[in-house]
Amino acid sequence: MNKTVESNQHAQVKEQYKDVYAYTSQVLDLIAKSEITKDEAEWVTRQTVENFRDHVNPGFLGYRKSVTKDGQFAAVEWKDAGPNSFMDVNGKVYIDCLGGFGIYNVGHRHPKVVEAVINQLNRQPLHSQDLLDPLRAMLAKILADVTPGNLKYAYFANSGTETVEAAIKLAKMHTGRTTFIATTKAFHGKSLGALSATAKGVFRKPFLPMIPGFRHVHFGDIEMLRKTFEACALVGEEIAGVILEPIQGEGGVNLPPDDYLQQVRELCDQYGALLILDEVQTGMGRTGKMFCCEHYNVVPDILCLAKAFGGGIMPAGAVVATEEVFKSFFPNPFVQTTTFGGNPLACAAAIATFNVLIEENLLDRCVEMGEYMLKGLREAAAAHSDKVQEVRGKGLLIGIEFHSDEIGYEVSKGLFDNGVLVAGTLINAKTIRIEPPLTITYEEADKVIETFKNVLPQVQI
């Protein structure tokens, strides 16, 4: 091409996109700064609010207004402030008791996870998709070694809902059946297959009909599950799989009866169905075991992981299954693929996360800190039985259930105002989660408990 023509075309492109170029340059300059000025912070806040209103979804602004007070809905998250906290654009620090809905098990920006990702980034960020990529193979071996029972083969995705989708497809292929049983108050994601297993009507109704073949039974009710198995067998709709969370996170941190999971396992075996455990939120040490099912001595046929699997640095998920089940994918390895699932950066982060969980003994620490926080929160709530219905949990997956949604919202607002971030659960709005990184310190735990204790009397009912 003639250089003059090329130069003119470039000038035309720059003129066409001059505003976008200037805006992107301004944003990139801000990202590059370790500290920003007050004027810059005000610009970031203004741009964030306006762009959420005009280009993302104004509903998010409405939600933030409902869970904050005194105009704090416009608080803009800016950077991490330590392993267990983050800072808004104006410099206010919050103890993170939401943990990104459970992604920060090893803390914010753990140096070993960051280093692993940077090292891989400097060598090769993504892979060709065609040659054999080593980190995916190595991570699959680690999963086979660390998961219970004879779980052996892994498929990698980017998120929890993708892992559930893959698990559903795998169960269909293996069993040749199309009927599934899920539970009330379950949350398995919002893509269409996962949403068919999810229980909350407000998420489902706009997109009906769901994928056919899903039945829901009450979580923890083994007799209802047994009768559903019997009824489905009688009408020729044999069950492909039962999908459930060992502890329901979004459902309100609901713990099962002690023998429930073992009885579910027995029913699956009796009727030739697969047991699919969604450990997207309960896995990776969150409950004090590497995987929550280990508390109940139950091994699933398919295990779903995500959230903390990427170490709080990369989005990553995995489906791990027995060879007997996974071999349905053997004849055609392209029957279930994703462009970015199992990419080198995500695999590096996951490998480093397992290393950190073991090196820093975070499973035992989770048990220790979980017991400490559960005891402290219960003591703080003891004098307010008119507001607090129950404080429950396992490890550092703790739920505080109130007598009404309104009380929960007011407590959340008070905690946020005092530098503690919590959130309600998506299925059960009466329950707020205390789900900090497993690295939370006693000093930070004490502040959370003391703040909760101080906020409760201020809430009017």
Short mmCIF file of C-alpha atoms in Angstrom, two decimals:
data_model
loop_
_atom_site.label_atom_id
_atom_site.label_comp_id
_atom_site.label_asym_id
_atom_site.label_seq_id
_atom_site.Cartn_x
_atom_site.Cartn_y
_atom_site.Cartn_z
CA MET A 1 0.00 0.00 0.00
CA ASN A 2 1.21 3.51 -0.79
CA LYS A 3 2.57 5.11 2.40
CA THR A 4 0.64 8.31 1.78
CA VAL A 5 -2.63 6.39 1.38
CA GLU A 6 -1.85 4.33 4.49
CA SER A 7 -1.11 7.48 6.47
CA ASN A 8 -4.36 9.09 5.35
CA GLN A 9 -6.36 6.02 6.30
CA HIS A 10 -4.71 5.94 9.72
CA ALA A 11 -5.53 9.62 10.21
CA GLN A 12 -9.17 8.93 9.30
CA VAL A 13 -9.38 6.07 11.79
CA LYS A 14 -7.84 8.18 14.55
CA GLU A 15 -10.26 10.99 13.79
CA GLN A 16 -13.23 8.59 13.79
CA TYR A 17 -12.27 7.15 17.16
CA LYS A 18 -10.50 10.14 18.71
CA ASP A 19 -12.84 10.33 21.70
CA VAL A 20 -12.52 6.59 22.42
CA TYR A 21 -8.74 6.82 22.05
CA ALA A 22 -8.55 9.73 24.49
CA TYR A 23 -10.85 8.00 26.98
CA THR A 24 -8.96 4.69 26.85
CA SER A 25 -5.67 6.54 27.29
CA GLN A 26 -7.01 8.32 30.36
CA VAL A 27 -8.24 5.06 31.90
CA LEU A 28 -4.96 3.27 31.16
CA ASP A 29 -3.03 6.09 32.81
CA LEU A 30 -5.16 5.71 35.94
CA ILE A 31 -4.70 1.94 36.01
CA ALA A 32 -0.94 2.44 35.87
CA LYS A 33 -0.88 4.63 38.98
CA SER A 34 -0.32 3.18 42.45
CA GLU A 35 -2.02 6.24 43.98
CA ILE A 36 -4.53 8.68 42.54
CA THR A 37 -5.47 12.23 43.52
CA LYS A 38 -8.72 13.37 45.08
CA ASP A 39 -9.80 14.90 41.77
CA GLU A 40 -9.03 11.66 39.97
CA ALA A 41 -11.01 9.70 42.57
CA GLU A 42 -13.98 11.98 42.05
CA TRP A 43 -13.73 11.50 38.27
CA VAL A 44 -13.59 7.71 38.69
CA THR A 45 -16.66 7.77 40.96
CA ARG A 46 -18.61 10.00 38.61
CA GLN A 47 -17.70 7.95 35.54
CA THR A 48 -18.54 4.69 37.31
CA VAL A 49 -21.98 5.81 38.45
CA GLU A 50 -22.87 7.42 35.12
CA ASN A 51 -21.69 4.46 33.07
CA PHE A 52 -23.50 1.92 35.27
CA ARG A 53 -26.62 4.04 34.81
CA ASP A 54 -26.23 4.53 31.07
CA HIS A 55 -24.29 1.51 29.80
CA VAL A 56 -24.14 -1.37 32.31
CA ASN A 57 -27.43 -1.68 34.20
CA PRO A 58 -29.07 0.98 36.39
CA GLY A 59 -30.54 -1.85 38.44
CA PHE A 60 -27.16 -2.29 40.10
CA LEU A 61 -27.33 1.29 41.38
CA GLY A 62 -30.79 0.61 42.78
CA TYR A 63 -29.48 -2.51 44.52
CA ARG A 64 -26.54 -0.62 46.05
CA LYS A 65 -28.93 2.06 47.34
CA SER A 66 -31.01 -0.64 49.03
CA VAL A 67 -28.06 -2.09 50.95
CA THR A 68 -26.22 1.11 51.93
CA LYS A 69 -27.05 4.34 53.67
CA ASP A 70 -26.01 8.00 53.63
CA GLY A 71 -25.24 7.98 49.90
CA GLN A 72 -22.66 5.20 50.16
CA PHE A 73 -24.22 3.40 47.20
CA ALA A 74 -21.60 5.17 45.05
CA ALA A 75 -18.67 3.55 46.88
CA VAL A 76 -16.33 2.41 44.12
CA GLU A 77 -13.96 -0.48 44.74
CA TRP A 78 -10.43 0.41 43.67
CA LYS A 79 -7.69 -1.84 45.04
CA ASP A 80 -6.80 -4.53 47.54
CA ALA A 81 -5.64 -3.28 50.92
CA GLY A 82 -4.21 -6.51 52.31
CA PRO A 83 -4.91 -10.24 52.23
CA ASN A 84 -8.37 -9.85 53.78
CA SER A 85 -9.50 -6.37 52.82
CA PHE A 86 -9.92 -3.91 49.98
CA MET A 87 -10.05 -0.14 49.58
CA ASP A 88 -12.55 2.07 47.82
CA VAL A 89 -11.47 4.87 45.51
CA ASN A 90 -11.62 7.38 48.38
CA GLY A 91 -9.29 5.36 50.61
CA LYS A 92 -11.81 3.70 52.95
CA VAL A 93 -10.77 0.16 53.89
CA TYR A 94 -13.27 -2.70 54.29
CA ILE A 95 -12.74 -6.11 55.86
CA ASP A 96 -13.95 -8.51 53.19
CA CYS A 97 -16.48 -10.87 54.76
CA LEU A 98 -18.10 -11.56 51.41
CA GLY A 99 -14.92 -12.81 49.77
CA GLY A 100 -16.14 -12.12 46.26
CA PHE A 101 -18.98 -14.62 46.94
CA GLY A 102 -16.31 -17.12 47.95
CA ILE A 103 -13.41 -16.59 45.55
CA TYR A 104 -10.80 -15.32 48.00
CA ASN A 105 -10.08 -18.46 50.03
CA VAL A 106 -6.30 -17.82 49.96
CA GLY A 107 -6.78 -14.08 50.39
CA HIS A 108 -6.61 -11.09 48.09
CA ARG A 109 -3.65 -11.10 45.72
CA HIS A 110 -1.77 -13.93 47.38
CA PRO A 111 1.85 -13.35 46.26
CA LYS A 112 2.46 -16.95 45.24
CA VAL A 113 -0.66 -17.06 43.06
CA VAL A 114 0.14 -13.65 41.55
CA GLU A 115 3.71 -14.73 40.86
CA ALA A 116 2.60 -17.95 39.16
CA VAL A 117 0.23 -16.05 36.87
CA ILE A 118 2.81 -13.37 36.05
CA ASN A 119 5.45 -16.00 35.31
CA GLN A 120 3.07 -17.77 32.94
CA LEU A 121 1.94 -14.45 31.46
CA ASN A 122 5.53 -13.56 30.67
CA ARG A 123 6.00 -16.87 28.87
CA GLN A 124 2.63 -17.46 27.16
CA PRO A 125 -0.73 -16.00 28.25
CA LEU A 126 -2.99 -18.27 26.18
CA HIS A 127 -2.44 -21.44 24.19
CA SER A 128 -2.94 -22.38 20.55
CA GLN A 129 -5.91 -24.69 21.34
CA ASP A 130 -4.41 -27.43 19.16
CA LEU A 131 -1.14 -28.60 20.70
CA LEU A 132 -1.06 -30.28 24.10
CA ASP A 133 -0.88 -27.67 26.85
CA PRO A 134 1.19 -28.84 29.84
CA LEU A 135 -0.41 -26.96 32.74
CA ARG A 136 -3.86 -28.33 31.97
CA ALA A 137 -2.45 -31.85 32.12
CA MET A 138 -0.57 -31.15 35.34
CA LEU A 139 -3.58 -29.55 37.02
CA ALA A 140 -5.76 -32.51 36.04
CA LYS A 141 -3.27 -34.85 37.75
CA ILE A 142 -3.31 -32.67 40.88
CA LEU A 143 -7.10 -32.85 40.96
CA ALA A 144 -7.03 -36.62 40.61
CA ASP A 145 -4.59 -36.78 43.54
CA VAL A 146 -6.41 -34.36 45.83
CA THR A 147 -10.07 -35.25 45.28
CA PRO A 148 -11.66 -38.12 47.26
CA GLY A 149 -12.31 -41.64 46.02
CA ASN A 150 -11.61 -42.57 42.42
CA LEU A 151 -12.35 -39.21 40.78
CA LYS A 152 -9.79 -39.14 37.99
CA TYR A 153 -10.51 -37.05 34.87
CA ALA A 154 -11.04 -33.29 34.67
CA TYR A 155 -12.70 -30.88 32.27
CA PHE A 156 -11.87 -27.19 32.76
CA ALA A 157 -14.18 -24.21 32.40
CA ASN A 158 -14.28 -20.54 33.39
CA SER A 159 -17.11 -20.40 35.92
CA GLY A 160 -19.35 -22.41 38.19
CA THR A 161 -22.37 -22.37 35.92
CA GLU A 162 -20.23 -23.75 33.08
CA THR A 163 -19.07 -26.64 35.25
CA VAL A 164 -22.69 -27.49 36.09
CA GLU A 165 -23.60 -27.39 32.40
CA ALA A 166 -20.78 -29.81 31.64
CA ALA A 167 -21.78 -32.09 34.52
CA ILE A 168 -25.37 -32.27 33.25
CA LYS A 169 -24.20 -33.15 29.74
CA LEU A 170 -21.76 -35.74 31.05
CA ALA A 171 -24.47 -37.38 33.16
CA LYS A 172 -26.83 -37.52 30.17
CA MET A 173 -24.21 -39.09 27.95
CA HIS A 174 -23.14 -41.65 30.53
CA THR A 175 -26.60 -42.79 31.66
CA GLY A 176 -28.62 -42.24 28.50
CA ARG A 177 -31.25 -40.68 30.77
CA THR A 178 -32.64 -37.14 30.82
CA THR A 179 -34.28 -36.67 34.23
CA PHE A 180 -32.50 -34.95 37.13
CA ILE A 181 -33.35 -34.26 40.75
CA ALA A 182 -32.26 -30.99 42.36
CA THR A 183 -33.29 -29.41 45.65
CA THR A 184 -35.27 -26.45 46.90
CA LYS A 185 -33.18 -23.36 47.74
CA ALA A 186 -30.47 -24.67 45.42
CA PHE A 187 -28.27 -22.36 43.40
CA HIS A 188 -26.27 -23.87 40.54
CA GLY A 189 -25.88 -20.90 38.20
CA LYS A 190 -27.90 -18.94 35.68
CA SER A 191 -27.05 -20.37 32.26
CA LEU A 192 -30.07 -22.26 30.97
CA GLY A 193 -29.11 -25.80 31.99
CA ALA A 194 -27.77 -24.77 35.39
CA LEU A 195 -30.78 -22.51 35.89
CA SER A 196 -33.03 -25.52 35.40
CA ALA A 197 -31.45 -26.98 38.54
CA THR A 198 -31.46 -23.66 40.41
CA ALA A 199 -34.51 -23.25 42.61
CA LYS A 200 -35.43 -19.57 42.89
CA GLY A 201 -38.47 -18.60 40.84
CA VAL A 202 -37.44 -14.99 40.27
CA PHE A 203 -34.44 -16.20 38.28
CA ARG A 204 -36.38 -18.90 36.41
CA LYS A 205 -39.74 -17.36 35.48
CA PRO A 206 -38.51 -14.88 32.84
CA PHE A 207 -36.86 -17.71 30.91
CA LEU A 208 -39.44 -20.50 31.09
CA PRO A 209 -39.64 -23.16 29.87
CA MET A 210 -36.52 -24.54 31.46
CA ILE A 211 -34.57 -27.53 30.14
CA PRO A 212 -37.08 -30.39 30.56
CA GLY A 213 -36.58 -33.21 33.01
CA PHE A 214 -35.69 -31.44 36.27
CA ARG A 215 -37.52 -32.29 39.50
CA HIS A 216 -37.02 -30.44 42.79
CA VAL A 217 -37.30 -31.94 46.27
CA HIS A 218 -36.80 -30.36 49.67
CA PHE A 219 -33.14 -30.15 50.69
CA GLY A 220 -32.45 -32.51 53.58
CA ASP A 221 -35.67 -34.50 53.14
CA ILE A 222 -34.45 -38.00 52.29
CA GLU A 223 -37.95 -39.50 52.22
CA MET A 224 -39.14 -37.02 49.62
CA LEU A 225 -36.08 -37.86 47.54
CA ARG A 226 -36.76 -41.58 47.93
CA LYS A 227 -40.39 -41.21 46.82
CA THR A 228 -39.34 -39.11 43.83
CA PHE A 229 -36.91 -41.82 42.75
CA GLU A 230 -39.69 -44.42 43.13
CA ALA A 231 -42.26 -42.35 41.23
CA CYS A 232 -39.89 -41.58 38.36
CA ALA A 233 -38.98 -45.26 38.04
CA LEU A 234 -42.66 -46.24 37.97
CA VAL A 235 -43.44 -43.88 35.08
CA GLY A 236 -40.30 -44.77 33.11
CA GLU A 237 -38.38 -41.56 33.77
CA GLU A 238 -35.30 -43.03 35.40
CA ILE A 239 -33.01 -40.50 37.04
CA ALA A 240 -29.74 -39.55 35.34
CA GLY A 241 -28.39 -37.74 38.36
CA VAL A 242 -29.00 -35.95 41.61
CA ILE A 243 -27.33 -32.54 41.76
CA LEU A 244 -26.93 -30.71 45.03
CA GLU A 245 -24.58 -28.58 47.14
CA PRO A 246 -23.26 -30.36 50.25
CA ILE A 247 -24.02 -27.14 52.11
CA GLN A 248 -26.29 -24.68 50.36
CA GLY A 249 -24.44 -21.38 50.14
CA GLU A 250 -26.79 -19.07 48.24
CA GLY A 251 -29.75 -20.84 49.81
CA GLY A 252 -28.81 -19.41 53.19
CA VAL A 253 -25.87 -21.54 54.40
CA ASN A 254 -28.13 -24.53 54.96
CA LEU A 255 -26.39 -27.55 56.47
CA PRO A 256 -27.74 -31.02 55.72
CA PRO A 257 -28.72 -33.58 58.39
CA ASP A 258 -25.65 -35.59 59.37
CA ASP A 259 -26.55 -38.74 57.43
CA TYR A 260 -28.32 -37.05 54.51
CA LEU A 261 -25.53 -37.10 51.92
CA GLN A 262 -24.70 -40.73 52.64
CA GLN A 263 -28.35 -41.67 52.14
CA VAL A 264 -28.46 -39.70 48.90
CA ARG A 265 -25.41 -41.63 47.75
CA GLU A 266 -27.13 -44.92 48.59
CA LEU A 267 -30.27 -43.96 46.66
CA CYS A 268 -28.21 -42.98 43.62
CA ASP A 269 -26.45 -46.34 43.73
CA GLN A 270 -29.74 -48.19 44.15
CA TYR A 271 -31.33 -46.56 41.10
CA GLY A 272 -28.25 -46.31 38.89
CA ALA A 273 -28.15 -42.51 39.04
CA LEU A 274 -25.07 -40.31 39.31
CA LEU A 275 -24.38 -38.11 42.31
CA ILE A 276 -23.26 -34.66 41.18
CA LEU A 277 -21.93 -32.45 43.97
CA ASP A 278 -21.73 -28.74 43.27
CA GLU A 279 -18.80 -27.58 45.40
CA VAL A 280 -18.34 -24.31 43.57
CA GLN A 281 -18.72 -22.45 46.86
CA THR A 282 -17.94 -25.14 49.45
CA GLY A 283 -14.78 -26.49 47.83
CA MET A 284 -11.13 -25.47 48.08
CA GLY A 285 -11.01 -25.53 51.87
CA ARG A 286 -13.99 -23.25 52.57
CA THR A 287 -15.55 -25.57 55.18
CA GLY A 288 -12.31 -26.86 56.75
CA LYS A 289 -11.82 -29.81 54.40
CA MET A 290 -10.42 -29.53 50.89
CA PHE A 291 -13.91 -30.53 49.72
CA CYS A 292 -17.02 -30.35 51.86
CA CYS A 293 -18.17 -33.88 50.94
CA GLU A 294 -15.21 -35.19 52.97
CA HIS A 295 -17.00 -34.09 56.16
CA TYR A 296 -19.73 -36.58 55.33
CA ASN A 297 -17.53 -39.40 53.94
CA VAL A 298 -19.28 -39.23 50.58
CA VAL A 299 -17.65 -39.46 47.16
CA PRO A 300 -19.62 -38.12 44.18
CA ASP A 301 -19.48 -39.40 40.63
CA ILE A 302 -19.02 -35.84 39.39
CA LEU A 303 -17.59 -32.89 41.35
CA CYS A 304 -17.98 -29.25 40.25
CA LEU A 305 -15.47 -26.58 41.30
CA ALA A 306 -15.00 -22.87 40.56
CA LYS A 307 -14.87 -19.57 42.53
CA ALA A 308 -11.80 -20.06 44.79
CA PHE A 309 -10.35 -22.59 42.33
CA GLY A 310 -8.61 -19.69 40.56
CA GLY A 311 -7.03 -18.35 43.72
CA GLY A 312 -8.88 -15.04 43.60
CA ILE A 313 -6.73 -14.08 40.62
CA MET A 314 -8.17 -15.88 37.60
CA PRO A 315 -11.67 -17.09 36.69
CA ALA A 316 -11.45 -20.87 36.62
CA GLY A 317 -13.63 -23.94 37.09
CA ALA A 318 -13.34 -27.70 36.84
CA VAL A 319 -15.49 -30.80 36.57
CA VAL A 320 -13.84 -33.91 38.00
CA ALA A 321 -15.37 -37.33 37.38
CA THR A 322 -14.61 -41.02 37.66
CA GLU A 323 -13.14 -42.75 34.64
CA GLU A 324 -16.31 -44.81 34.25
CA VAL A 325 -18.37 -41.64 33.89
CA PHE A 326 -15.89 -39.41 32.07
CA LYS A 327 -15.13 -41.95 29.36
CA SER A 328 -18.31 -40.83 27.61
CA PHE A 329 -16.21 -37.87 26.45
CA PHE A 330 -13.34 -40.09 25.20
CA PRO A 331 -14.56 -40.94 21.66
CA ASN A 332 -14.96 -37.26 20.73
CA PRO A 333 -12.94 -34.90 22.96
CA PHE A 334 -14.51 -31.94 21.14
CA VAL A 335 -18.04 -32.77 22.27
CA GLN A 336 -17.53 -30.45 25.26
CA THR A 337 -15.00 -27.64 24.85
CA THR A 338 -14.51 -23.97 25.65
CA THR A 339 -12.03 -21.50 24.21
CA PHE A 340 -10.71 -20.19 27.50
CA GLY A 341 -11.37 -23.07 29.90
CA GLY A 342 -8.13 -24.53 31.20
CA ASN A 343 -6.05 -21.69 29.79
CA PRO A 344 -2.44 -21.46 31.03
CA LEU A 345 -3.03 -18.44 33.29
CA ALA A 346 -6.01 -20.05 35.01
CA CYS A 347 -4.19 -23.36 35.43
CA ALA A 348 -1.14 -21.61 36.88
CA ALA A 349 -3.39 -19.84 39.39
CA ALA A 350 -5.16 -23.07 40.40
CA ILE A 351 -1.90 -24.99 40.80
CA ALA A 352 -0.52 -22.22 43.02
CA THR A 353 -3.75 -22.16 45.02
CA PHE A 354 -3.46 -25.83 45.96
CA ASN A 355 0.18 -25.22 46.88
CA VAL A 356 -0.78 -22.34 49.19
CA LEU A 357 -3.69 -24.20 50.82
CA ILE A 358 -1.29 -27.00 51.77
CA GLU A 359 1.79 -24.91 52.60
CA GLU A 360 -0.07 -22.50 54.89
CA ASN A 361 -2.26 -25.21 56.47
CA LEU A 362 -5.34 -23.20 55.62
CA LEU A 363 -7.71 -26.12 56.13
CA ASP A 364 -6.91 -26.34 59.84
CA ARG A 365 -6.85 -22.57 60.06
CA CYS A 366 -10.33 -22.47 58.52
CA VAL A 367 -11.65 -24.82 61.21
CA GLU A 368 -9.99 -22.78 63.95
CA MET A 369 -11.15 -19.37 62.73
CA GLY A 370 -14.57 -20.69 61.78
CA GLU A 371 -15.20 -21.97 65.30
CA TYR A 372 -13.90 -18.70 66.74
CA MET A 373 -16.11 -16.49 64.55
CA LEU A 374 -19.17 -18.71 64.93
CA LYS A 375 -18.84 -18.58 68.73
CA GLY A 376 -18.32 -14.80 68.73
CA LEU A 377 -21.20 -14.06 66.39
CA ARG A 378 -23.55 -16.30 68.36
CA GLU A 379 -22.61 -14.57 71.60
CA ALA A 380 -23.17 -11.17 69.98
CA ALA A 381 -26.59 -12.30 68.72
CA ALA A 382 -27.70 -13.94 71.99
CA ALA A 383 -29.29 -10.77 73.38
CA HIS A 384 -31.18 -10.10 70.13
CA SER A 385 -33.31 -13.17 69.57
CA ASP A 386 -36.07 -10.85 68.39
CA LYS A 387 -33.90 -9.99 65.39
CA VAL A 388 -31.57 -12.95 64.85
CA GLN A 389 -33.12 -16.33 64.18
CA GLU A 390 -29.95 -18.41 63.91
CA VAL A 391 -26.19 -18.23 63.36
CA ARG A 392 -24.94 -21.37 61.62
CA GLY A 393 -22.14 -22.62 59.44
CA LYS A 394 -19.17 -24.88 58.93
CA GLY A 395 -15.62 -23.61 58.66
CA LEU A 396 -15.67 -20.07 57.29
CA LEU A 397 -18.99 -20.43 55.49
CA ILE A 398 -21.27 -18.80 58.06
CA GLY A 399 -24.84 -17.59 57.71
CA ILE A 400 -26.72 -15.21 60.00
CA GLU A 401 -30.46 -15.61 59.49
CA PHE A 402 -32.79 -12.84 60.66
CA HIS A 403 -36.52 -12.85 61.23
CA SER A 404 -37.10 -10.68 58.16
CA ASP A 405 -35.36 -9.45 55.03
CA GLU A 406 -35.59 -5.89 56.31
CA ILE A 407 -33.55 -6.65 59.43
CA GLY A 408 -30.88 -8.33 57.34
CA TYR A 409 -30.65 -5.33 55.02
CA GLU A 410 -30.31 -2.92 57.94
CA VAL A 411 -27.60 -5.02 59.58
CA SER A 412 -25.73 -5.23 56.27
CA LYS A 413 -25.95 -1.44 55.91
CA GLY A 414 -24.62 -0.92 59.42
CA LEU A 415 -21.72 -3.29 58.89
CA PHE A 416 -20.82 -1.68 55.57
CA ASP A 417 -20.95 1.78 57.12
CA ASN A 418 -18.38 0.56 59.66
CA GLY A 419 -16.02 -1.01 57.16
CA VAL A 420 -17.22 -4.64 57.05
CA LEU A 421 -18.54 -5.98 53.74
CA VAL A 422 -21.18 -8.72 53.88
CA ALA A 423 -24.10 -9.55 51.59
CA GLY A 424 -27.35 -11.41 51.59
CA THR A 425 -27.69 -14.72 49.81
CA LEU A 426 -29.35 -14.85 46.40
CA ILE A 427 -31.95 -17.45 47.32
CA ASN A 428 -32.68 -16.58 50.95
CA ALA A 429 -32.62 -12.79 51.44
CA LYS A 430 -33.13 -13.14 55.20
CA THR A 431 -29.64 -14.60 55.58
CA ILE A 432 -26.36 -12.72 55.26
CA ARG A 433 -23.08 -14.49 54.69
CA ILE A 434 -19.88 -14.22 56.66
CA GLU A 435 -17.44 -15.69 54.15
CA PRO A 436 -14.02 -14.09 54.64
CA PRO A 437 -10.72 -15.34 53.24
CA LEU A 438 -9.34 -18.33 55.13
CA THR A 439 -6.41 -16.05 55.99
CA ILE A 440 -8.49 -13.72 58.18
CA THR A 441 -6.67 -12.77 61.40
CA TYR A 442 -7.96 -12.84 64.96
CA GLU A 443 -7.74 -9.05 65.05
CA GLU A 444 -9.92 -8.75 61.95
CA ALA A 445 -12.33 -11.40 63.22
CA ASP A 446 -12.67 -9.50 66.50
CA LYS A 447 -13.48 -6.30 64.60
CA VAL A 448 -16.17 -8.10 62.59
CA ILE A 449 -17.73 -9.58 65.73
CA GLU A 450 -17.55 -6.29 67.65
CA THR A 451 -19.05 -4.35 64.74
CA PHE A 452 -21.90 -6.87 64.47
CA LYS A 453 -22.46 -6.56 68.23
CA ASN A 454 -22.60 -2.75 67.99
CA VAL A 455 -24.85 -2.64 64.92
CA LEU A 456 -27.57 -5.00 66.21
CA PRO A 457 -28.98 -2.65 68.89
CA GLN A 458 -29.19 0.18 66.34
CA VAL A 459 -31.50 -1.79 64.05
CA GLN A 460 -35.15 -0.92 64.57
CA ILE A 461 -37.82 -3.56 63.94
#
